PDB file of C-alpha atoms and ligand atoms in Angstrom:
ATOM      1  CA  MET A   1      87.045 108.111 108.383  1.00 45.00           C
ATOM      2  CA  SER A   2      85.783 111.080 110.341  1.00 44.00           C
ATOM      3  CA  SER A   3      84.450 113.818 108.076  1.00 42.00           C
ATOM      4  CA  CYS A   4      82.756 116.038 110.612  1.00 45.00           C
ATOM      5  CA  ALA A   5      81.991 119.747 110.134  1.00 51.00           C
ATOM      6  CA  ASP A   6      85.079 121.134 111.910  1.00 65.00           C
ATOM      7  CA  SER A   7      87.501 118.666 110.305  1.00 81.00           C
ATOM      8  CA  HIS A   8      90.881 119.664 111.654  1.00 94.00           C
ATOM      9  CA  VAL A   9      93.622 117.592 109.972  1.00 98.00           C
ATOM     10  CA  ASN A  10      96.869 116.663 111.736  1.00 98.00           C
ATOM     11  CA  PHE A  11      99.738 115.912 109.357  1.00 98.00           C
ATOM     12  CA  HIS A  12     102.575 113.713 110.645  1.00 98.00           C
ATOM     13  CA  VAL A  13     105.575 113.431 108.344  1.00 99.00           C
ATOM     14  CA  LEU A  14     108.214 110.719 108.798  1.00 98.00           C
ATOM     15  CA  THR A  15     111.354 111.945 107.033  1.00 98.00           C
ATOM     16  CA  LEU A  16     115.132 112.281 107.132  1.00 98.00           C
ATOM     17  CA  PHE A  17     114.757 115.983 106.278  1.00 98.00           C
ATOM     18  CA  PRO A  18     112.191 117.385 108.717  1.00 98.00           C
ATOM     19  CA  GLU A  19     113.250 121.036 108.317  1.00 98.00           C
ATOM     20  CA  MET A  20     112.698 120.853 104.554  1.00 98.00           C
ATOM     21  CA  VAL A  21     109.056 119.920 105.126  1.00 98.00           C
ATOM     22  CA  SER A  22     108.302 122.282 108.027  1.00 98.00           C
ATOM     23  CA  GLN A  23     110.022 125.247 106.362  1.00 98.00           C
ATOM     24  CA  GLY A  24     108.411 124.635 103.008  1.00 98.00           C
ATOM     25  CA  LEU A  25     104.925 124.599 104.462  1.00 98.00           C
ATOM     26  CA  SER A  26     105.428 127.420 106.984  1.00 98.00           C
ATOM     27  CA  ALA A  27     104.815 130.194 104.427  1.00 96.00           C
ATOM     28  CA  SER A  28     101.667 131.489 102.765  1.00 96.00           C
ATOM     29  CA  VAL A  29      98.275 129.776 103.027  1.00 97.00           C
ATOM     30  CA  THR A  30      99.363 126.603 104.814  1.00 97.00           C
ATOM     31  CA  GLY A  31     101.524 128.582 107.249  1.00 97.00           C
ATOM     32  CA  ARG A  32      98.570 130.778 108.172  1.00 97.00           C
ATOM     33  CA  ALA A  33      96.332 127.721 108.617  1.00 97.00           C
ATOM     34  CA  PHE A  34      98.891 126.158 111.008  1.00 97.00           C
ATOM     35  CA  GLU A  35      98.979 129.411 113.002  1.00 97.00           C
ATOM     36  CA  LYS A  36      95.186 129.502 113.132  1.00 97.00           C
ATOM     37  CA  GLY A  37      95.138 125.879 114.330  1.00 97.00           C
ATOM     38  CA  ILE A  38      92.924 124.632 111.482  1.00 97.00           C
ATOM     39  CA  ILE A  39      95.583 122.091 110.525  1.00 98.00           C
ATOM     40  CA  SER A  40      98.733 120.962 112.285  1.00 98.00           C
ATOM     41  CA  LEU A  41     102.105 119.628 111.188  1.00 98.00           C
ATOM     42  CA  GLU A  42     104.436 117.362 113.117  1.00 98.00           C
ATOM     43  CA  THR A  43     107.679 116.215 111.522  1.00 98.00           C
ATOM     44  CA  ILE A  44     109.333 113.075 112.827  1.00 98.00           C
ATOM     45  CA  ASN A  45     113.021 112.633 112.092  1.00 98.00           C
ATOM     46  CA  ILE A  46     113.478 108.948 111.283  1.00 98.00           C
ATOM     47  CA  ARG A  47     117.161 109.251 112.218  1.00 98.00           C
ATOM     48  CA  ASP A  48     116.162 109.981 115.820  1.00 98.00           C
ATOM     49  CA  TYR A  49     114.872 106.409 116.074  1.00 98.00           C
ATOM     50  CA  THR A  50     117.899 104.481 114.856  1.00 98.00           C
ATOM     51  CA  LEU A  51     119.422 102.050 117.337  1.00 98.00           C
ATOM     52  CA  SER A  52     122.764 102.092 115.535  1.00 97.00           C
ATOM     53  CA  LYS A  53     125.738 103.702 117.280  1.00 97.00           C
ATOM     54  CA  HIS A  54     126.544 105.961 114.357  1.00 98.00           C
ATOM     55  CA  LYS A  55     122.936 107.031 113.708  1.00 98.00           C
ATOM     56  CA  LYS A  56     122.914 105.006 110.507  1.00 98.00           C
ATOM     57  CA  VAL A  57     119.504 104.505 108.864  1.00 98.00           C
ATOM     58  CA  ASP A  58     120.537 102.866 105.557  1.00 98.00           C
ATOM     59  CA  ASP A  59     122.246  99.701 104.375  1.00 98.00           C
ATOM     60  CA  TYR A  60     123.054  97.713 101.224  1.00 98.00           C
ATOM     61  CA  PRO A  61     120.263  95.859  99.414  1.00 97.00           C
ATOM     62  CA  TYR A  62     120.345  92.050  99.628  1.00 98.00           C
ATOM     63  CA  GLY A  63     120.962  90.588  96.177  1.00 98.00           C
ATOM     64  CA  GLY A  64     123.153  93.521  95.255  1.00 97.00           C
ATOM     65  CA  GLY A  65     122.448  96.552  93.109  1.00 96.00           C
ATOM     66  CA  ALA A  66     123.168 100.242  93.176  1.00 94.00           C
ATOM     67  CA  GLY A  67     122.657 102.469  96.176  1.00 95.00           C
ATOM     68  CA  MET A  68     121.358 102.040  99.684  1.00 97.00           C
ATOM     69  CA  LEU A  69     118.023 101.267 101.301  1.00 97.00           C
ATOM     70  CA  MET A  70     116.372 102.730 104.373  1.00 98.00           C
ATOM     71  CA  GLN A  71     116.261 100.009 107.006  1.00 98.00           C
ATOM     72  CA  ALA A  72     113.029  98.735 108.531  1.00 98.00           C
ATOM     73  CA  GLN A  73     113.834  99.314 112.228  1.00 98.00           C
ATOM     74  CA  PRO A  74     114.149 103.129 112.387  1.00 98.00           C
ATOM     75  CA  VAL A  75     111.151 103.595 110.085  1.00 98.00           C
ATOM     76  CA  TYR A  76     109.017 101.245 112.160  1.00 98.00           C
ATOM     77  CA  ASP A  77     110.006 102.773 115.497  1.00 98.00           C
ATOM     78  CA  ALA A  78     109.382 106.306 114.196  1.00 98.00           C
ATOM     79  CA  PHE A  79     105.958 105.122 113.031  1.00 99.00           C
ATOM     80  CA  ARG A  80     105.144 103.507 116.430  1.00 98.00           C
ATOM     81  CA  ALA A  81     106.111 106.712 118.233  1.00 98.00           C
ATOM     82  CA  THR A  82     103.791 108.654 115.916  1.00 99.00           C
ATOM     83  CA  VAL A  83     100.893 106.266 116.542  1.00 98.00           C
ATOM     84  CA  ASP A  84     101.463 106.660 120.294  1.00 98.00           C
ATOM     85  CA  ARG A  85     101.383 110.450 119.989  1.00 98.00           C
ATOM     86  CA  ILE A  86      98.146 110.335 118.013  1.00 98.00           C
ATOM     87  CA  ASN A  87      96.589 108.097 120.683  1.00 98.00           C
ATOM     88  CA  GLU A  88      97.755 110.454 123.441  1.00 98.00           C
ATOM     89  CA  SER A  89      96.130 113.379 121.631  1.00 98.00           C
ATOM     90  CA  GLY A  90      92.751 111.651 121.622  1.00 98.00           C
ATOM     91  CA  GLY A  91      92.913 110.105 118.145  1.00 98.00           C
ATOM     92  CA  ASP A  92      93.114 106.513 116.987  1.00 98.00           C
ATOM     93  CA  GLY A  93      96.675 106.048 115.758  1.00 98.00           C
ATOM     94  CA  GLU A  94      96.101 102.433 114.691  1.00 97.00           C
ATOM     95  CA  LYS A  95      93.404 103.563 112.248  1.00 98.00           C
ATOM     96  CA  ALA A  96      95.321 106.533 110.756  1.00 98.00           C
ATOM     97  CA  ARG A  97      96.023 106.351 107.023  1.00 98.00           C
ATOM     98  CA  VAL A  98      99.732 105.886 106.319  1.00 99.00           C
ATOM     99  CA  ILE A  99     100.659 107.354 102.957  1.00 99.00           C
ATOM    100  CA  TYR A 100     103.932 106.159 101.462  1.00 98.00           C
ATOM    101  CA  VAL A 101     104.977 108.660  98.809  1.00 98.00           C
ATOM    102  CA  THR A 102     106.541 106.590  96.065  1.00 98.00           C
ATOM    103  CA  PRO A 103     106.937 106.656  92.256  1.00 97.00           C
ATOM    104  CA  GLN A 104     105.146 103.272  92.270  1.00 97.00           C
ATOM    105  CA  GLY A 105     101.991 104.677  93.837  1.00 98.00           C
ATOM    106  CA  ARG A 106      98.612 105.681  92.439  1.00 98.00           C
ATOM    107  CA  CYS A 107      98.823 109.158  90.927  1.00 98.00           C
ATOM    108  CA  PHE A 108      97.595 111.840  93.343  1.00 98.00           C
ATOM    109  CA  ARG A 109      94.379 113.578  92.219  1.00 96.00           C
ATOM    110  CA  GLN A 110      91.983 116.230  93.421  1.00 94.00           C
ATOM    111  CA  ASP A 111      89.400 113.671  94.574  1.00 95.00           C
ATOM    112  CA  MET A 112      92.078 112.053  96.780  1.00 97.00           C
ATOM    113  CA  ALA A 113      92.939 115.460  98.252  1.00 97.00           C
ATOM    114  CA  LYS A 114      89.280 115.929  99.136  1.00 96.00           C
ATOM    115  CA  GLU A 115      89.010 112.456 100.670  1.00 97.00           C
ATOM    116  CA  PHE A 116      92.188 112.821 102.769  1.00 98.00           C
ATOM    117  CA  ALA A 117      90.948 116.220 103.991  1.00 98.00           C
ATOM    118  CA  GLY A 118      88.213 114.351 105.880  1.00 97.00           C
ATOM    119  CA  GLU A 119      90.703 112.425 108.039  1.00 98.00           C
ATOM    120  CA  ARG A 120      91.761 113.464 111.560  1.00 98.00           C
ATOM    121  CA  ASP A 121      95.344 112.211 111.247  1.00 98.00           C
ATOM    122  CA  LEU A 122      97.473 111.505 108.185  1.00 98.00           C
ATOM    123  CA  ILE A 123     100.908 109.929 108.416  1.00 99.00           C
ATOM    124  CA  PHE A 124     103.242 110.546 105.464  1.00 99.00           C
ATOM    125  CA  LEU A 125     106.285 108.362 104.962  1.00 98.00           C
ATOM    126  CA  CYS A 126     109.032 109.913 102.833  1.00 98.00           C
ATOM    127  CA  GLY A 127     111.611 107.602 101.310  1.00 95.00           C
ATOM    128  CA  HIS A 128     115.171 108.440 100.487  1.00 89.00           C
ATOM    129  CA  TYR A 129     118.094 106.647  98.863  1.00 86.00           C
ATOM    130  CA  GLU A 130     116.813 103.846  96.618  1.00 93.00           C
ATOM    131  CA  GLY A 131     113.777 103.125  98.757  1.00 95.00           C
ATOM    132  CA  ILE A 132     112.697 101.390 101.978  1.00 98.00           C
ATOM    133  CA  ASP A 133     112.909  97.753 103.127  1.00 98.00           C
ATOM    134  CA  GLU A 134     109.731  96.129 101.788  1.00 98.00           C
ATOM    135  CA  ARG A 135     108.878  94.394 105.087  1.00 98.00           C
ATOM    136  CA  VAL A 136     108.164  97.595 107.015  1.00 98.00           C
ATOM    137  CA  LEU A 137     106.081  98.930 104.114  1.00 98.00           C
ATOM    138  CA  GLU A 138     103.931  95.767 104.177  1.00 98.00           C
ATOM    139  CA  GLU A 139     103.500  96.257 107.906  1.00 98.00           C
ATOM    140  CA  ILE A 140     102.459  99.921 108.096  1.00 98.00           C
ATOM    141  CA  VAL A 141     101.472 101.469 104.735  1.00 98.00           C
ATOM    142  CA  THR A 142      97.788 101.877 103.783  1.00 98.00           C
ATOM    143  CA  ASP A 143      98.168 104.049 100.646  1.00 98.00           C
ATOM    144  CA  TYR A 144     100.912 104.141  97.994  1.00 98.00           C
ATOM    145  CA  VAL A 145     100.776 107.516  96.243  1.00 98.00           C
ATOM    146  CA  SER A 146     102.876 109.224  93.539  1.00 98.00           C
ATOM    147  CA  ILE A 147     102.615 112.791  92.203  1.00 98.00           C
ATOM    148  CA  GLY A 148     103.408 111.985  88.579  1.00 98.00           C
ATOM    149  CA  ASP A 149     105.740 110.266  86.167  1.00 98.00           C
ATOM    150  CA  TYR A 150     109.077 111.983  86.711  1.00 98.00           C
ATOM    151  CA  VAL A 151     111.929 111.085  89.023  1.00 96.00           C
ATOM    152  CA  LEU A 152     112.734 113.154  92.112  1.00 97.00           C
ATOM    153  CA  THR A 153     115.455 112.710  94.735  1.00 95.00           C
ATOM    154  CA  GLY A 154     113.128 111.975  97.632  1.00 96.00           C
ATOM    155  CA  GLY A 155     109.578 111.903  98.917  1.00 98.00           C
ATOM    156  CA  GLU A 156     109.617 115.226 100.804  1.00 98.00           C
ATOM    157  CA  LEU A 157     108.476 117.427  97.917  1.00 98.00           C
ATOM    158  CA  PRO A 158     105.663 115.009  96.969  1.00 98.00           C
ATOM    159  CA  ALA A 159     104.509 114.919 100.620  1.00 98.00           C
ATOM    160  CA  MET A 160     104.535 118.742 100.670  1.00 98.00           C
ATOM    161  CA  VAL A 161     102.596 118.886  97.408  1.00 98.00           C
ATOM    162  CA  MET A 162      99.949 116.550  98.809  1.00 98.00           C
ATOM    163  CA  ILE A 163      99.743 118.337 102.172  1.00 98.00           C
ATOM    164  CA  ASP A 164      99.271 121.640 100.337  1.00 98.00           C
ATOM    165  CA  ALA A 165      96.477 120.246  98.150  1.00 98.00           C
ATOM    166  CA  ILE A 166      94.777 118.485 101.088  1.00 98.00           C
ATOM    167  CA  SER A 167      95.031 121.563 103.325  1.00 98.00           C
ATOM    168  CA  ARG A 168      93.137 123.829 100.960  1.00 96.00           C
ATOM    169  CA  MET A 169      90.252 121.320 101.024  1.00 96.00           C
ATOM    170  CA  VAL A 170      89.966 121.667 104.819  1.00 97.00           C
ATOM    171  CA  PRO A 171      87.124 124.059 105.777  1.00 96.00           C
ATOM    172  CA  GLY A 172      88.484 127.430 106.915  1.00 96.00           C
ATOM    173  CA  VAL A 173      91.870 127.201 105.215  1.00 96.00           C
ATOM    174  CA  LEU A 174      90.698 129.140 102.176  1.00 95.00           C
ATOM    175  CA  LYS A 175      88.392 132.140 102.272  1.00 87.00           C
ATOM    176  CA  ASN A 176      84.810 130.910 101.810  1.00 75.00           C
ATOM    177  CA  SER A 177      84.372 132.633  98.442  1.00 61.00           C
ATOM    178  CA  GLU A 178      87.425 130.847  97.040  1.00 70.00           C
ATOM    179  CA  SER A 179      86.424 127.352  98.118  1.00 68.00           C
ATOM    180  CA  ALA A 180      82.804 127.648  96.936  1.00 48.00           C
ATOM    181  CA  GLU A 181      84.011 128.419  93.443  1.00 53.00           C
ATOM    182  CA  ILE A 182      86.063 125.233  93.240  1.00 57.00           C
ATOM    183  CA  GLU A 183      83.077 123.068  94.147  1.00 52.00           C
ATOM    184  CA  SER A 184      80.785 124.578  91.539  1.00 50.00           C
ATOM    185  CA  PHE A 185      82.976 123.409  88.664  1.00 55.00           C
ATOM    186  CA  GLY A 186      83.652 120.043  90.222  1.00 58.00           C
ATOM    187  CA  ASN A 187      87.318 120.594  89.335  1.00 67.00           C
ATOM    188  CA  TYR A 188      86.832 119.440  85.772  1.00 84.00           C
ATOM    189  CA  LEU A 189      87.229 122.769  84.020  1.00 94.00           C
ATOM    190  CA  LEU A 190      90.303 124.883  83.447  1.00 96.00           C
ATOM    191  CA  GLU A 191      90.218 128.469  84.638  1.00 96.00           C
ATOM    192  CA  TYR A 192      88.853 131.335  82.571  1.00 97.00           C
ATOM    193  CA  PRO A 193      91.256 134.221  81.754  1.00 98.00           C
ATOM    194  CA  GLN A 194      91.500 136.959  84.402  1.00 98.00           C
ATOM    195  CA  TYR A 195      92.323 140.672  84.174  1.00 98.00           C
ATOM    196  CA  SER A 196      93.150 143.460  86.587  1.00 98.00           C
ATOM    197  CA  ARG A 197      93.945 147.178  86.175  1.00 98.00           C
ATOM    198  CA  PRO A 198      94.711 148.943  83.903  1.00 98.00           C
ATOM    199  CA  GLU A 199      91.868 148.610  81.343  1.00 98.00           C
ATOM    200  CA  GLU A 200      94.457 148.846  78.582  1.00 98.00           C
ATOM    201  CA  TRP A 201      98.011 147.520  78.748  1.00 98.00           C
ATOM    202  CA  ARG A 202     100.430 147.598  75.764  1.00 98.00           C
ATOM    203  CA  GLY A 203      97.480 148.166  73.468  1.00 98.00           C
ATOM    204  CA  LYS A 204      95.553 145.176  74.825  1.00 98.00           C
ATOM    205  CA  ARG A 205      92.115 145.912  76.253  1.00 98.00           C
ATOM    206  CA  VAL A 206      90.266 143.990  78.938  1.00 98.00           C
ATOM    207  CA  PRO A 207      87.285 142.187  77.302  1.00 98.00           C
ATOM    208  CA  GLU A 208      84.347 144.671  77.305  1.00 98.00           C
ATOM    209  CA  ILE A 209      81.911 142.251  78.951  1.00 98.00           C
ATOM    210  CA  LEU A 210      84.016 142.348  82.157  1.00 98.00           C
ATOM    211  CA  LEU A 211      83.572 146.145  82.380  1.00 98.00           C
ATOM    212  CA  SER A 212      79.788 145.977  81.800  1.00 97.00           C
ATOM    213  CA  GLY A 213      78.791 145.334  85.393  1.00 97.00           C
ATOM    214  CA  ASN A 214      76.326 142.683  84.182  1.00 98.00           C
ATOM    215  CA  HIS A 215      77.176 139.904  86.625  1.00 98.00           C
ATOM    216  CA  GLU A 216      75.025 137.295  84.879  1.00 97.00           C
ATOM    217  CA  LYS A 217      76.627 137.949  81.485  1.00 97.00           C
ATOM    218  CA  VAL A 218      80.100 137.924  83.089  1.00 98.00           C
ATOM    219  CA  GLU A 219      79.455 134.509  84.657  1.00 97.00           C
ATOM    220  CA  GLU A 220      78.169 133.169  81.340  1.00 96.00           C
ATOM    221  CA  TRP A 221      81.237 134.507  79.518  1.00 98.00           C
ATOM    222  CA  ARG A 222      83.602 132.988  82.085  1.00 98.00           C
ATOM    223  CA  LEU A 223      81.969 129.582  81.839  1.00 96.00           C
ATOM    224  CA  GLU A 224      82.147 129.722  78.034  1.00 97.00           C
ATOM    225  CA  GLN A 225      85.853 130.627  78.248  1.00 98.00           C
ATOM    226  CA  SER A 226      86.495 127.773  80.681  1.00 97.00           C
ATOM    227  CA  LEU A 227      84.646 125.322  78.471  1.00 97.00           C
ATOM    228  CA  GLU A 228      86.466 126.447  75.332  1.00 98.00           C
ATOM    229  CA  ARG A 229      89.899 126.239  76.967  1.00 98.00           C
ATOM    230  CA  THR A 230      89.176 122.856  78.483  1.00 97.00           C
ATOM    231  CA  ARG A 231      87.882 121.470  75.163  1.00 98.00           C
ATOM    232  CA  ARG A 232      91.044 122.676  73.397  1.00 98.00           C
ATOM    233  CA  LEU A 233      93.723 121.882  76.015  1.00 98.00           C
ATOM    234  CA  ARG A 234      92.260 119.014  78.067  1.00 97.00           C
ATOM    235  CA  PRO A 235      89.705 117.148  75.938  1.00 97.00           C
ATOM    236  CA  GLU A 236      89.472 114.280  78.452  1.00 95.00           C
ATOM    237  CA  LEU A 237      88.451 116.717  81.232  1.00 94.00           C
ATOM    238  CA  TYR A 238      85.968 118.354  78.864  1.00 96.00           C
ATOM    239  CA  GLU A 239      84.312 114.987  78.158  1.00 95.00           C
ATOM    240  CA  LYS A 240      83.978 114.360  81.893  1.00 91.00           C
ATOM    241  CA  TRP A 241      82.368 117.761  82.445  1.00 93.00           C
ATOM    242  CA  THR A 242      79.906 117.480  79.558  1.00 93.00           C
ATOM    243  CA  ALA A 243      78.868 113.993  80.679  1.00 92.00           C
ATOM    244  CA  GLU A 244      77.961 115.361  84.116  1.00 92.00           C
ATOM    245  CA  ASN A 245      76.481 118.680  82.944  1.00 91.00           C
ATOM    246  CA  GLN A 246      74.224 117.726  80.035  1.00 91.00           C
ATOM    247  CA  GLU A 247      71.512 120.024  81.402  1.00 91.00           C
ATOM    248  CA  TYR A 248      73.817 123.005  80.784  1.00 90.00           C
ATOM    249  CA  PHE A 249      73.860 122.304  77.035  1.00 91.00           C
ATOM    250  CA  ILE A 250      70.128 121.578  76.958  1.00 91.00           C
ATOM    251  CA  LYS A 251      69.404 124.902  78.687  1.00 91.00           C
ATOM    252  CA  LYS A 252      71.835 126.664  76.375  1.00 90.00           C
ATOM    253  CA  ALA A 253      70.250 125.120  73.261  1.00 90.00           C
ATOM    254  CA  LYS A 254      66.781 126.157  74.503  1.00 93.00           C
ATOM    255  CA  ARG A 255      68.032 129.688  75.219  1.00 91.00           C
ATOM    256  CA  GLU A 256      69.510 129.951  71.723  1.00 90.00           C
ATOM    257  CA  GLU A 257      66.313 128.547  70.135  1.00 91.00           C
ATOM    258  CA  ARG A 258      64.222 131.148  72.000  1.00 93.00           C
ATOM    259  CA  ALA A 259      66.556 133.904  70.789  1.00 91.00           C
ATOM    260  CA  ARG A 260      66.283 132.648  67.179  1.00 92.00           C
ATOM    261  CA  ARG A 261      62.454 132.582  67.322  1.00 93.00           C
ATOM    262  CA  LYS A 262      62.349 136.050  68.834  1.00 90.00           C
ATOM    263  CA  ALA A 263      64.602 137.429  66.065  1.00 90.00           C
ATOM    264  CA  LEU A 264      62.463 135.705  63.425  1.00 91.00           C
ATOM    265  CA  LYS A 265      59.262 137.165  64.901  1.00 90.00           C
ATOM    266  CA  GLN A 266      60.800 140.652  64.887  1.00 88.00           C
ATOM    267  CA  LYS A 267      61.855 140.256  61.252  1.00 84.00           C
ATOM    268  CA  LYS A 268      58.312 139.197  60.280  1.00 88.00           C
ATOM    269  CA  ALA A 269      56.806 142.084  62.194  1.00 88.00           C
ATOM    270  CA  LEU A 270      59.070 144.443  60.230  1.00 83.00           C
ATOM    271  CA  GLY A 271      58.089 142.723  56.981  1.00 84.00           C
ATOM    272  CA  VAL A 272      61.625 141.464  56.205  1.00 73.00           C
ATOM    273  CA  PRO A 273      61.363 138.566  53.715  1.00 70.00           C
TER     274      PRO A 273
HETATM  275  C1  21W B 301     113.109 108.125  92.996  1.00 96.90           C
HETATM  276  C2  21W B 301     113.268 107.021  95.087  1.00 96.90           C
HETATM  277  C3  21W B 301     113.555 106.991  92.379  1.00 96.90           C
HETATM  278  C4  21W B 301     113.745 105.874  94.450  1.00 96.90           C
HETATM  279  C5  21W B 301     113.546  99.369  93.119  1.00 96.90           C
HETATM  280  C6  21W B 301     114.751  99.017  92.609  1.00 96.90           C
HETATM  281  C7  21W B 301     107.787 109.920  95.980  1.00 96.90           C
HETATM  282  C8  21W B 301     108.340 110.454  93.796  1.00 96.90           C
HETATM  283  C9  21W B 301     108.829 110.023  95.086  1.00 96.90           C
HETATM  284  C10 21W B 301     112.980 108.142  94.361  1.00 96.90           C
HETATM  285  C11 21W B 301     113.886 105.868  93.093  1.00 96.90           C
HETATM  286  C12 21W B 301     106.942 110.634  93.805  1.00 96.90           C
HETATM  287  C13 21W B 301     114.609 101.140  92.608  1.00 96.90           C
HETATM  288  C14 21W B 301     106.847 111.242  91.589  1.00 96.90           C
HETATM  289  C15 21W B 301     108.981 110.701  92.541  1.00 96.90           C
HETATM  290  C16 21W B 301     110.188 109.690  95.522  1.00 96.90           C
HETATM  291  C17 21W B 301     112.541 109.374  95.055  1.00 96.90           C
HETATM  292  C18 21W B 301     114.439 104.688  92.381  1.00 96.90           C
HETATM  293  C19 21W B 301     115.013 102.545  92.382  1.00 96.90           C
HETATM  294  N1  21W B 301     113.522 100.696  93.098  1.00 96.90           N
HETATM  295  N2  21W B 301     106.192 111.044  92.719  1.00 96.90           N
HETATM  296  N3  21W B 301     115.392 100.170  92.308  1.00 96.90           N
HETATM  297  N4  21W B 301     108.189 111.084  91.498  1.00 96.90           N
HETATM  298  N5  21W B 301     111.198 109.763  94.684  1.00 96.90           N
HETATM  299  N6  21W B 301     114.120 103.462  92.894  1.00 96.90           N
HETATM  300  O1  21W B 301     110.181 110.573  92.364  1.00 96.90           O
HETATM  301  O2  21W B 301     110.394 109.322  96.650  1.00 96.90           O
HETATM  302  S1  21W B 301     106.288 110.292  95.340  1.00 96.90           S
END
């Protein structure tokens, strides 16, 4: 648990398909962050650690049933080698979180991404076939995490999804302006609609307020849009936001009350009944 200011995160991925993971993350934002050295990625091919003559890493499940299981030995030895490498690089491999990506895990969320972004080393274990021998999981895994209730063919895509989400929480990966914005909404609200040139496209105009140059009014409009969308599409997120931002509605009610009084005063002054 080291969440220091320059929190570099080293990702270590144990997998049978290392090139899938490294290639998938080499583009775009994560790719640039690897190049800049803000985060690092090491893939460990579990097959490289098999002791079997034919490089076999799977076998039949005891008790019968469909499909094959990844055996404990190659997974464990790949893990030990990773721990050793972390220790050699000045970290504490024994204390590193080991995330097993599995449909049986806790569902991955933004708060978990933020928490993992504070770690120095994260070891991801990707399963294939029907799963992994339970005994090695008991021995090495600290966190069981899923990305949602649908069935995939392996854990590589979930690991990539999590690494992507964790990476953008690491200071320096995103441009400062982008990351500040995320924090201010606490991730509870959906995004407001956005527009770029031209001002009119297929008869549809950009909302006038966005062309006004009144930054304060624009921010107010965007927040209202976000709130309205969230209330309509994700009521449970909306409830969370309102519970934590009661002062927003109090301020808004006061602002509206002031505006009402002012209008009333003006009417009276003009002698409107
Ligand atoms: C899917 C592996 C189904 C095994 C016990 C007895 C990682 C994933 C995965 C996968 C099975 C995630 C069984 C959302 C996902 C993943 C591959 C079936 C059969 N178990 N998040 N029989 N969805 N999926 N197990 O699929 O590895 S995180």
